Amino acid sequence: KGIIHRDLKPSNILIGFDGIVKIMDFGVARPVEASLHTVNVDRIVGTLQYFPPEQVNGYPIDQLADIYSFGAVLYEMLCGVNPFPQLNIAELIRAKIDNKFTRLDEFRMAIEPHLASLAQVCLCTEKQDRIQSSTILRDYLEDLHYSWGEDSPESVIRTFFNSTEKSCRKYTFRNICRIILWHISFQLFICLEN
């Protein structure tokens, strides 16, 4: 709690068979109170797609940097594509600064609209346009969770991992993925809650 992770990406998120989501690699994390948040140049390659524009530009960052990164991870979870897939670093930086990514409603797949909207708000270039705290984000996800059902995130993930084909017949594959995606995102921000 009270830490800016600064390198939130799919490879730093582990999901256990017990349904627990863990965030890994706090090697570049810093306390919120730290006055200077810089990035080691050696760590930029491979994670730049998840960095917010202010981090890419070397400006001071706060917890809103992790909210942006969360949006990039959620976006990728929903559609299977990184919002900033550019391979050329200059093009990638320009796309981030200009907030140019394919909107989720442009994909030809059923994507849960509340989660799509959430991902895109978290990906706003301007910090003041993003969700303003992990507490607000958690509360939003919690409300969404209870509108879908009463099972805990852990139990839904455990059921999915431990289920047989017969026990899953009442769910379509897309519905199971939607539930799992939501529960993962909910647990992810419980970990980052300030």
Coordinates of N, CA and C in Angstrom, one line a residue:
K1 N 0.8 -1.2 0.0 CA 0.0 0.0 0.0 C 0.9 1.2 0.0
G2 N 0.4 2.3 -0.7 CA 1.2 3.5 -0.8 C 2.4 3.4 -1.6
I3 N 2.4 2.5 -2.6 CA 3.6 2.3 -3.4 C 3.2 2.5 -4.9
I4 N 4.1 3.1 -5.6 CA 3.9 3.2 -7.1 C 4.7 2.1 -7.7
H5 N 4.1 1.2 -8.4 CA 4.8 0.0 -8.9 C 5.7 0.4 -10.0
R6 N 5.2 1.2 -11.0 CA 6.0 1.8 -12.1 C 6.3 0.8 -13.2
D7 N 6.0 -0.5 -13.1 CA 6.3 -1.5 -14.1 C 5.2 -2.5 -14.2
L8 N 3.9 -2.1 -14.1 CA 2.8 -3.0 -14.1 C 2.6 -3.4 -15.6
K9 N 2.6 -4.8 -15.8 CA 2.5 -5.4 -17.1 C 2.0 -6.8 -16.9
P10 N 1.5 -7.5 -17.9 CA 1.0 -8.8 -17.8 C 2.0 -9.8 -17.2
S11 N 3.3 -9.7 -17.5 CA 4.3 -10.7 -17.0 C 4.6 -10.5 -15.6
N12 N 4.1 -9.4 -15.0 CA 4.3 -9.1 -13.5 C 3.0 -9.4 -12.7
I13 N 2.1 -10.1 -13.4 CA 0.9 -10.5 -12.7 C 0.7 -12.0 -12.7
L14 N 0.7 -12.6 -11.5 CA 0.5 -14.1 -11.4 C -0.8 -14.4 -10.8
I15 N -1.4 -15.5 -11.4 CA -2.7 -16.0 -10.9 C -2.5 -17.4 -10.4
G16 N -2.8 -17.6 -9.1 CA -2.6 -18.9 -8.5 C -3.8 -19.8 -8.7
F17 N -3.7 -21.1 -8.6 CA -4.8 -22.0 -8.7 C -5.8 -21.8 -7.5
D18 N -5.3 -21.1 -6.5 CA -6.2 -20.8 -5.3 C -7.0 -19.6 -5.6
G19 N -6.9 -19.0 -6.7 CA -7.7 -17.8 -7.1 C -7.1 -16.5 -6.7
I20 N -5.9 -16.5 -6.1 CA -5.2 -15.3 -5.6 C -4.4 -14.7 -6.7
V21 N -4.5 -13.4 -7.0 CA -3.7 -12.7 -8.0 C -2.6 -12.0 -7.2
K22 N -1.4 -12.1 -7.7 CA -0.2 -11.5 -7.1 C 0.5 -10.6 -8.1
I23 N 0.9 -9.4 -7.6 CA 1.7 -8.5 -8.5 C 3.1 -8.8 -8.1
M24 N 4.0 -9.0 -9.1 CA 5.4 -9.3 -8.9 C 6.3 -8.2 -9.3
D25 N 7.6 -8.3 -9.1 CA 8.6 -7.4 -9.6 C 8.4 -6.0 -9.1
F26 N 8.7 -5.8 -7.8 CA 8.7 -4.4 -7.2 C 10.1 -3.8 -7.3
G27 N 10.9 -4.3 -8.2 CA 12.3 -3.8 -8.3 C 12.4 -2.3 -8.6
V28 N 11.5 -1.7 -9.3 CA 11.5 -0.3 -9.6 C 10.4 0.5 -8.8
A29 N 9.7 -0.2 -8.0 CA 8.6 0.5 -7.2 C 9.2 1.5 -6.2
R30 N 8.5 2.5 -5.9 CA 8.9 3.6 -5.0 C 7.7 4.0 -4.2
P31 N 8.0 4.4 -2.9 CA 6.9 4.9 -2.1 C 6.2 6.2 -2.8
V32 N 4.9 6.3 -2.6 CA 4.2 7.5 -3.1 C 4.9 8.8 -2.7
E33 N 5.4 8.8 -1.4 CA 6.0 10.0 -0.9 C 7.3 10.4 -1.6
A34 N 8.0 9.5 -2.2 CA 9.3 9.8 -2.8 C 9.1 10.9 -3.9
S35 N 10.0 11.9 -3.8 CA 9.9 13.1 -4.6 C 10.3 12.9 -6.1
L36 N 11.1 11.9 -6.4 CA 11.6 11.7 -7.7 C 11.4 10.3 -8.2
H37 N 10.7 10.2 -9.3 CA 10.4 8.8 -9.8 C 11.0 8.8 -11.2
T38 N 12.2 8.2 -11.3 CA 12.9 8.1 -12.6 C 12.8 6.7 -13.1
V39 N 13.2 6.5 -14.3 CA 13.2 5.2 -14.9 C 14.6 4.8 -15.3
N40 N 15.0 3.6 -15.0 CA 16.3 3.1 -15.4 C 16.2 2.8 -16.9
V41 N 17.1 3.4 -17.7 CA 17.0 3.3 -19.1 C 17.1 1.8 -19.5
D42 N 17.8 1.0 -18.8 CA 17.9 -0.4 -19.1 C 16.6 -1.2 -19.0
R43 N 15.6 -0.6 -18.3 CA 14.4 -1.3 -18.0 C 13.3 -0.9 -19.0
I44 N 13.5 0.1 -19.8 CA 12.5 0.6 -20.7 C 12.0 -0.4 -21.7
V45 N 13.0 -1.0 -22.4 CA 12.6 -1.9 -23.5 C 11.7 -3.0 -23.0
G46 N 10.6 -3.3 -23.7 CA 9.7 -4.3 -23.3 C 8.6 -3.9 -22.4
T47 N 8.7 -2.8 -21.7 CA 7.6 -2.3 -20.9 C 7.1 -1.0 -21.3
L48 N 7.7 -0.4 -22.2 CA 7.3 1.0 -22.6 C 5.8 1.0 -23.0
Q49 N 5.3 -0.1 -23.6 CA 3.9 -0.1 -24.0 C 2.9 0.1 -22.8
Y50 N 3.3 -0.1 -21.6 CA 2.5 0.0 -20.5 C 2.7 1.3 -19.7
F51 N 3.8 2.0 -20.0 CA 4.1 3.3 -19.3 C 3.1 4.4 -19.7
P52 N 2.8 5.2 -18.8 CA 2.0 6.4 -19.1 C 2.8 7.4 -19.8
P53 N 2.2 8.3 -20.5 CA 3.0 9.4 -21.3 C 3.9 10.1 -20.4
E54 N 3.5 10.5 -19.1 CA 4.4 11.3 -18.2 C 5.6 10.5 -17.8
Q55 N 5.5 9.2 -17.7 CA 6.7 8.3 -17.4 C 7.6 8.2 -18.6
V56 N 7.0 8.1 -19.8 CA 7.8 8.0 -21.0 C 8.6 9.3 -21.2
N57 N 8.0 10.4 -20.9 CA 8.6 11.7 -21.0 C 9.6 12.1 -19.9
G58 N 9.7 11.3 -18.9 CA 10.6 11.6 -17.7 C 10.0 12.5 -16.7
Y59 N 8.7 12.8 -16.8 CA 8.1 13.7 -15.8 C 7.8 13.0 -14.5
P60 N 7.7 13.7 -13.4 CA 7.3 13.0 -12.1 C 6.0 12.2 -12.3
I61 N 6.0 11.1 -11.6 CA 4.8 10.3 -11.7 C 4.2 10.0 -10.3
D62 N 3.0 9.6 -10.2 CA 2.3 9.3 -9.0 C 1.5 8.1 -9.2
Q63 N 0.5 7.8 -8.3 CA -0.3 6.6 -8.5 C -1.1 6.5 -9.8
L64 N -1.3 7.7 -10.4 CA -2.0 7.7 -11.7 C -1.2 7.0 -12.8
A65 N 0.1 6.9 -12.6 CA 0.9 6.1 -13.6 C 0.5 4.7 -13.5
D66 N 0.3 4.1 -12.3 CA -0.1 2.7 -12.2 C -1.6 2.5 -12.7
I67 N -2.4 3.5 -12.6 CA -3.8 3.4 -13.1 C -3.7 3.4 -14.6
Y68 N -2.9 4.2 -15.2 CA -2.7 4.1 -16.7 C -2.2 2.7 -17.1
S69 N -1.2 2.2 -16.4 CA -0.7 0.9 -16.8 C -1.7 -0.2 -16.6
F70 N -2.5 -0.1 -15.5 CA -3.6 -1.0 -15.3 C -4.6 -0.9 -16.5
G71 N -4.9 0.3 -17.0 CA -5.7 0.4 -18.2 C -5.2 -0.3 -19.4
A72 N -3.9 -0.2 -19.6 CA -3.2 -0.9 -20.7 C -3.3 -2.5 -20.6
V73 N -3.1 -2.9 -19.3 CA -3.2 -4.4 -19.0 C -4.7 -4.8 -19.2
L74 N -5.6 -4.1 -18.7 CA -7.1 -4.4 -18.9 C -7.5 -4.4 -20.3
Y75 N -7.0 -3.4 -21.1 CA -7.3 -3.4 -22.5 C -6.8 -4.6 -23.2
E76 N -5.6 -5.0 -22.9 CA -5.0 -6.2 -23.5 C -5.8 -7.5 -23.1
M77 N -6.2 -7.5 -21.9 CA -7.0 -8.7 -21.4 C -8.3 -8.8 -22.1
L78 N -8.9 -7.7 -22.4 CA -10.3 -7.6 -23.0 C -10.2 -8.0 -24.5
C79 N -9.2 -7.6 -25.2 CA -9.2 -7.8 -26.7 C -8.0 -8.6 -27.2
G80 N -7.0 -8.9 -26.4 CA -5.9 -9.7 -26.8 C -4.8 -9.0 -27.5
V81 N -4.9 -7.6 -27.6 CA -4.0 -6.8 -28.3 C -3.5 -5.7 -27.4
N82 N -2.3 -5.4 -27.4 CA -1.8 -4.2 -26.6 C -2.3 -2.9 -27.3
P83 N -2.7 -1.9 -26.5 CA -3.2 -0.7 -27.1 C -2.2 0.1 -27.9
F84 N -0.9 -0.2 -27.6 CA 0.2 0.5 -28.3 C 1.2 -0.6 -28.8
P85 N 0.9 -1.2 -29.9 CA 1.7 -2.3 -30.4 C 2.9 -1.8 -31.3
Q86 N 3.1 -0.5 -31.4 CA 4.1 0.0 -32.3 C 5.5 -0.6 -31.9
L87 N 6.3 -1.0 -32.9 CA 7.6 -1.5 -32.6 C 8.6 -0.4 -32.7
N88 N 8.4 0.6 -33.4 CA 9.3 1.8 -33.5 C 9.0 2.7 -32.2
I89 N 10.1 2.9 -31.5 CA 10.0 3.7 -30.2 C 9.4 5.1 -30.5
A90 N 9.9 5.7 -31.5 CA 9.4 7.1 -31.8 C 7.9 7.1 -32.1
E91 N 7.4 6.1 -32.9 CA 6.0 6.0 -33.2 C 5.2 5.6 -31.9
L92 N 5.7 4.8 -31.1 CA 5.1 4.4 -29.8 C 4.9 5.6 -28.9
I93 N 5.9 6.4 -28.8 CA 5.9 7.6 -27.9 C 4.9 8.6 -28.5
R94 N 4.9 8.8 -29.8 CA 3.9 9.7 -30.4 C 2.5 9.2 -30.2
A95 N 2.3 7.9 -30.4 CA 0.9 7.4 -30.2 C 0.4 7.6 -28.7
K96 N 1.3 7.4 -27.8 CA 1.0 7.6 -26.4 C 0.6 9.1 -26.1
I97 N 1.5 10.0 -26.6 CA 1.3 11.4 -26.4 C 0.0 11.9 -27.0
D98 N -0.3 11.3 -28.2 CA -1.5 11.7 -29.0 C -2.8 10.9 -28.6
N99 N -2.6 9.9 -27.6 CA -3.6 9.0 -27.2 C -4.3 8.3 -28.3
K100 N -3.5 7.8 -29.3 CA -4.0 7.1 -30.5 C -3.9 5.6 -30.3
F101 N -5.0 5.0 -30.0 CA -5.1 3.5 -30.0 C -6.5 3.2 -30.5
T102 N -6.6 1.9 -30.9 CA -7.9 1.5 -31.4 C -8.9 1.4 -30.3
R103 N -10.0 2.0 -30.4 CA -11.0 2.0 -29.3 C -11.6 0.6 -29.3
L104 N -11.9 0.1 -28.1 CA -12.4 -1.2 -27.9 C -13.7 -1.5 -28.7
D105 N -14.5 -0.6 -28.9 CA -15.8 -0.8 -29.6 C -15.6 -1.0 -31.1
E106 N -14.3 -0.8 -31.6 CA -14.0 -1.0 -33.0 C -13.6 -2.5 -33.3
F107 N -13.4 -3.3 -32.2 CA -13.0 -4.7 -32.4 C -14.3 -5.4 -32.7
R108 N -14.2 -6.4 -33.5 CA -15.4 -7.2 -33.9 C -15.5 -8.4 -32.9
M109 N -15.7 -8.1 -31.7 CA -15.9 -9.1 -30.6 C -16.8 -8.5 -29.5
A110 N -17.4 -9.3 -28.8 CA -18.2 -8.9 -27.7 C -17.3 -8.6 -26.5
I111 N -17.2 -7.3 -26.2 CA -16.4 -6.9 -25.0 C -17.3 -6.2 -24.0
E112 N -17.2 -6.6 -22.8 CA -18.0 -6.1 -21.7 C -17.9 -4.5 -21.7
P113 N -19.0 -3.8 -22.0 CA -18.9 -2.4 -22.2 C -18.4 -1.6 -20.9
H114 N -18.7 -2.0 -19.7 CA -18.3 -1.3 -18.5 C -16.7 -1.4 -18.4
L115 N -16.2 -2.6 -18.7 CA -14.8 -2.8 -18.6 C -14.1 -2.1 -19.7
A116 N -14.7 -2.1 -20.9 CA -14.1 -1.4 -22.1 C -14.0 0.1 -21.7
S117 N -15.0 0.7 -21.2 CA -15.0 2.1 -20.8 C -14.0 2.4 -19.8
L118 N -13.9 1.5 -18.8 CA -12.9 1.7 -17.7 C -11.5 1.6 -18.2
A119 N -11.2 0.7 -19.1 CA -9.8 0.6 -19.7 C -9.5 1.9 -20.4
Q120 N -10.4 2.4 -21.2 CA -10.2 3.6 -22.0 C -10.0 4.9 -21.1
V121 N -10.8 4.9 -20.0 CA -10.6 6.1 -19.1 C -9.3 6.0 -18.5
C122 N -8.9 4.8 -18.1 CA -7.6 4.7 -17.4 C -6.4 5.0 -18.4
L123 N -6.6 4.9 -19.7 CA -5.6 5.2 -20.7 C -5.6 6.6 -21.2
C124 N -6.3 7.5 -20.5 CA -6.3 8.9 -21.0 C -4.9 9.5 -20.8
T125 N -4.5 10.2 -21.8 CA -3.1 10.9 -21.8 C -3.0 11.9 -20.6
E126 N -4.1 12.7 -20.5 CA -4.1 13.7 -19.4 C -4.4 13.0 -18.1
K127 N -3.6 13.2 -17.1 CA -3.8 12.6 -15.8 C -5.1 12.9 -15.2
Q128 N -5.5 14.2 -15.3 CA -6.8 14.6 -14.7 C -8.0 13.9 -15.3
D129 N -7.9 13.3 -16.5 CA -9.0 12.6 -17.1 C -9.1 11.2 -16.7
R130 N -8.1 10.6 -16.0 CA -8.1 9.2 -15.6 C -8.9 9.1 -14.3
I131 N -9.2 7.9 -13.9 CA -9.7 7.6 -12.6 C -8.7 8.1 -11.6
Q132 N -9.1 8.8 -10.6 CA -8.2 9.6 -9.8 C -7.5 8.9 -8.6
S133 N -8.0 7.7 -8.3 CA -7.3 6.9 -7.2 C -7.7 5.4 -7.4
S134 N -6.8 4.6 -6.8 CA -7.1 3.2 -6.8 C -8.4 2.9 -5.9
T135 N -8.7 3.7 -4.9 CA -9.9 3.5 -4.1 C -11.1 3.7 -5.0
I136 N -11.1 4.7 -5.8 CA -12.3 5.0 -6.7 C -12.4 3.8 -7.7
L137 N -11.3 3.4 -8.2 CA -11.3 2.3 -9.2 C -11.8 1.0 -8.5
R138 N -11.3 0.7 -7.3 CA -11.8 -0.5 -6.5 C -13.2 -0.4 -6.3
D139 N -13.8 0.7 -5.9 CA -15.2 0.9 -5.6 C -16.0 0.6 -6.8
Y140 N -15.6 1.1 -8.0 CA -16.3 0.9 -9.2 C -16.3 -0.6 -9.6
L141 N -15.1 -1.2 -9.5 CA -15.1 -2.6 -9.8 C -15.9 -3.5 -8.8
E142 N -15.9 -3.1 -7.5 CA -16.7 -3.8 -6.5 C -18.2 -3.7 -6.9
D143 N -18.7 -2.5 -7.2 CA -20.1 -2.3 -7.6 C -20.4 -3.2 -8.8
L144 N -19.5 -3.2 -9.8 CA -19.7 -4.0 -11.0 C -19.7 -5.5 -10.6
H145 N -18.8 -5.9 -9.7 CA -18.8 -7.3 -9.3 C -20.1 -7.7 -8.7
Y146 N -20.7 -7.0 -7.8 CA -21.9 -7.4 -7.2 C -23.1 -7.3 -8.1
S147 N -23.0 -6.6 -9.2 CA -24.1 -6.6 -10.2 C -24.1 -7.9 -11.0
W148 N -22.9 -8.6 -11.0 CA -22.8 -9.8 -11.8 C -23.1 -11.1 -10.9
G149 N -22.9 -11.0 -9.6 CA -23.1 -12.2 -8.8 C -22.5 -12.0 -7.4
E150 N -22.6 -13.0 -6.6 CA -22.2 -12.9 -5.2 C -20.9 -13.7 -4.9
D151 N -20.4 -14.5 -5.8 CA -19.2 -15.3 -5.5 C -18.0 -14.4 -5.4
S152 N -17.1 -14.7 -4.6 CA -15.9 -13.9 -4.4 C -15.0 -14.1 -5.7
P153 N -14.1 -13.1 -5.9 CA -13.2 -13.3 -7.1 C -12.4 -14.5 -7.0
E154 N -11.9 -14.9 -5.8 CA -11.1 -16.0 -5.6 C -11.8 -17.3 -6.0
S155 N -13.1 -17.4 -5.5 CA -13.9 -18.6 -5.8 C -14.2 -18.8 -7.3
V156 N -14.4 -17.7 -8.0 CA -14.7 -17.8 -9.4 C -13.5 -18.3 -10.1
I157 N -12.3 -17.7 -9.8 CA -11.1 -18.1 -10.5 C -10.8 -19.6 -10.1
R158 N -10.9 -20.0 -8.8 CA -10.7 -21.4 -8.4 C -11.6 -22.3 -9.2
T159 N -12.9 -22.0 -9.3 CA -13.8 -22.8 -10.0 C -13.4 -23.0 -11.4
F160 N -13.0 -21.9 -12.1 CA -12.6 -21.9 -13.5 C -11.4 -22.9 -13.6
F161 N -10.4 -22.7 -12.8 CA -9.2 -23.5 -12.9 C -9.5 -25.0 -12.6
N162 N -10.4 -25.3 -11.7 CA -10.6 -26.6 -11.2 C -11.8 -27.3 -11.9
S163 N -12.5 -26.6 -12.8 CA -13.7 -27.2 -13.3 C -13.4 -28.2 -14.4
T164 N -14.4 -29.1 -14.5 CA -14.4 -30.0 -15.6 C -15.3 -29.4 -16.7
E165 N -15.2 -30.0 -17.9 CA -16.0 -29.5 -19.0 C -17.5 -29.6 -18.7
K166 N -17.9 -30.6 -18.0 CA -19.3 -30.8 -17.7 C -19.8 -29.7 -16.7
S167 N -19.0 -29.3 -15.7 CA -19.5 -28.3 -14.8 C -19.5 -26.9 -15.4
C168 N -18.8 -26.7 -16.5 CA -18.8 -25.4 -17.1 C -19.8 -25.3 -18.2
R169 N -20.6 -26.3 -18.5 CA -21.6 -26.2 -19.6 C -22.6 -25.1 -19.5
K170 N -22.9 -24.7 -18.2 CA -23.9 -23.7 -18.1 C -23.4 -22.3 -18.4
Y171 N -22.1 -22.2 -18.6 CA -21.4 -20.9 -19.0 C -20.9 -21.0 -20.4
T172 N -21.0 -19.9 -21.2 CA -20.3 -19.9 -22.4 C -18.9 -19.6 -22.2
F173 N -18.0 -19.9 -23.1 CA -16.6 -19.6 -22.9 C -16.4 -18.1 -22.7
R174 N -17.1 -17.3 -23.5 CA -17.0 -15.8 -23.4 C -17.4 -15.3 -22.0
N175 N -18.5 -15.9 -21.5 CA -18.9 -15.4 -20.2 C -17.9 -15.8 -19.1
I176 N -17.3 -17.0 -19.2 CA -16.3 -17.4 -18.2 C -15.1 -16.4 -18.3
C177 N -14.7 -16.1 -19.5 CA -13.6 -15.2 -19.7 C -13.9 -13.8 -19.1
R178 N -15.1 -13.4 -19.4 CA -15.5 -12.0 -18.9 C -15.4 -12.0 -17.3
I179 N -16.0 -13.1 -16.7 CA -15.9 -13.1 -15.2 C -14.5 -13.2 -14.7
I180 N -13.7 -14.0 -15.3 CA -12.3 -14.1 -14.9 C -11.6 -12.8 -15.1
L181 N -11.8 -12.2 -16.3 CA -11.1 -10.9 -16.5 C -11.5 -9.9 -15.5
W182 N -12.8 -9.8 -15.1 CA -13.2 -8.8 -14.2 C -12.6 -9.1 -12.8
H183 N -12.6 -10.4 -12.4 CA -12.1 -10.7 -11.1 C -10.6 -10.5 -11.0
I184 N -9.9 -10.7 -12.1 CA -8.5 -10.5 -12.1 C -8.2 -9.0 -11.9
S185 N -9.0 -8.2 -12.7 CA -8.8 -6.7 -12.5 C -9.2 -6.2 -11.2
F186 N -10.2 -6.8 -10.6 CA -10.6 -6.4 -9.2 C -9.5 -6.7 -8.2
Q187 N -9.0 -7.9 -8.3 CA -7.9 -8.3 -7.3 C -6.6 -7.5 -7.6
L188 N -6.4 -7.2 -8.8 CA -5.2 -6.4 -9.2 C -5.2 -5.1 -8.4
F189 N -6.3 -4.4 -8.4 CA -6.2 -3.1 -7.8 C -6.4 -3.2 -6.3
I190 N -6.9 -4.3 -5.7 CA -6.8 -4.4 -4.3 C -5.4 -4.4 -3.9
C191 N -4.5 -5.0 -4.7 CA -3.1 -5.0 -4.3 C -2.5 -3.6 -4.4
L192 N -2.9 -2.8 -5.3 CA -2.3 -1.5 -5.5 C -3.0 -0.4 -4.7
E193 N -4.1 -0.8 -4.0 CA -4.9 0.2 -3.2 C -4.0 1.1 -2.3
N194 N -4.3 2.4 -2.4 CA -3.6 3.3 -1.5 C -4.1 3.4 -0.1

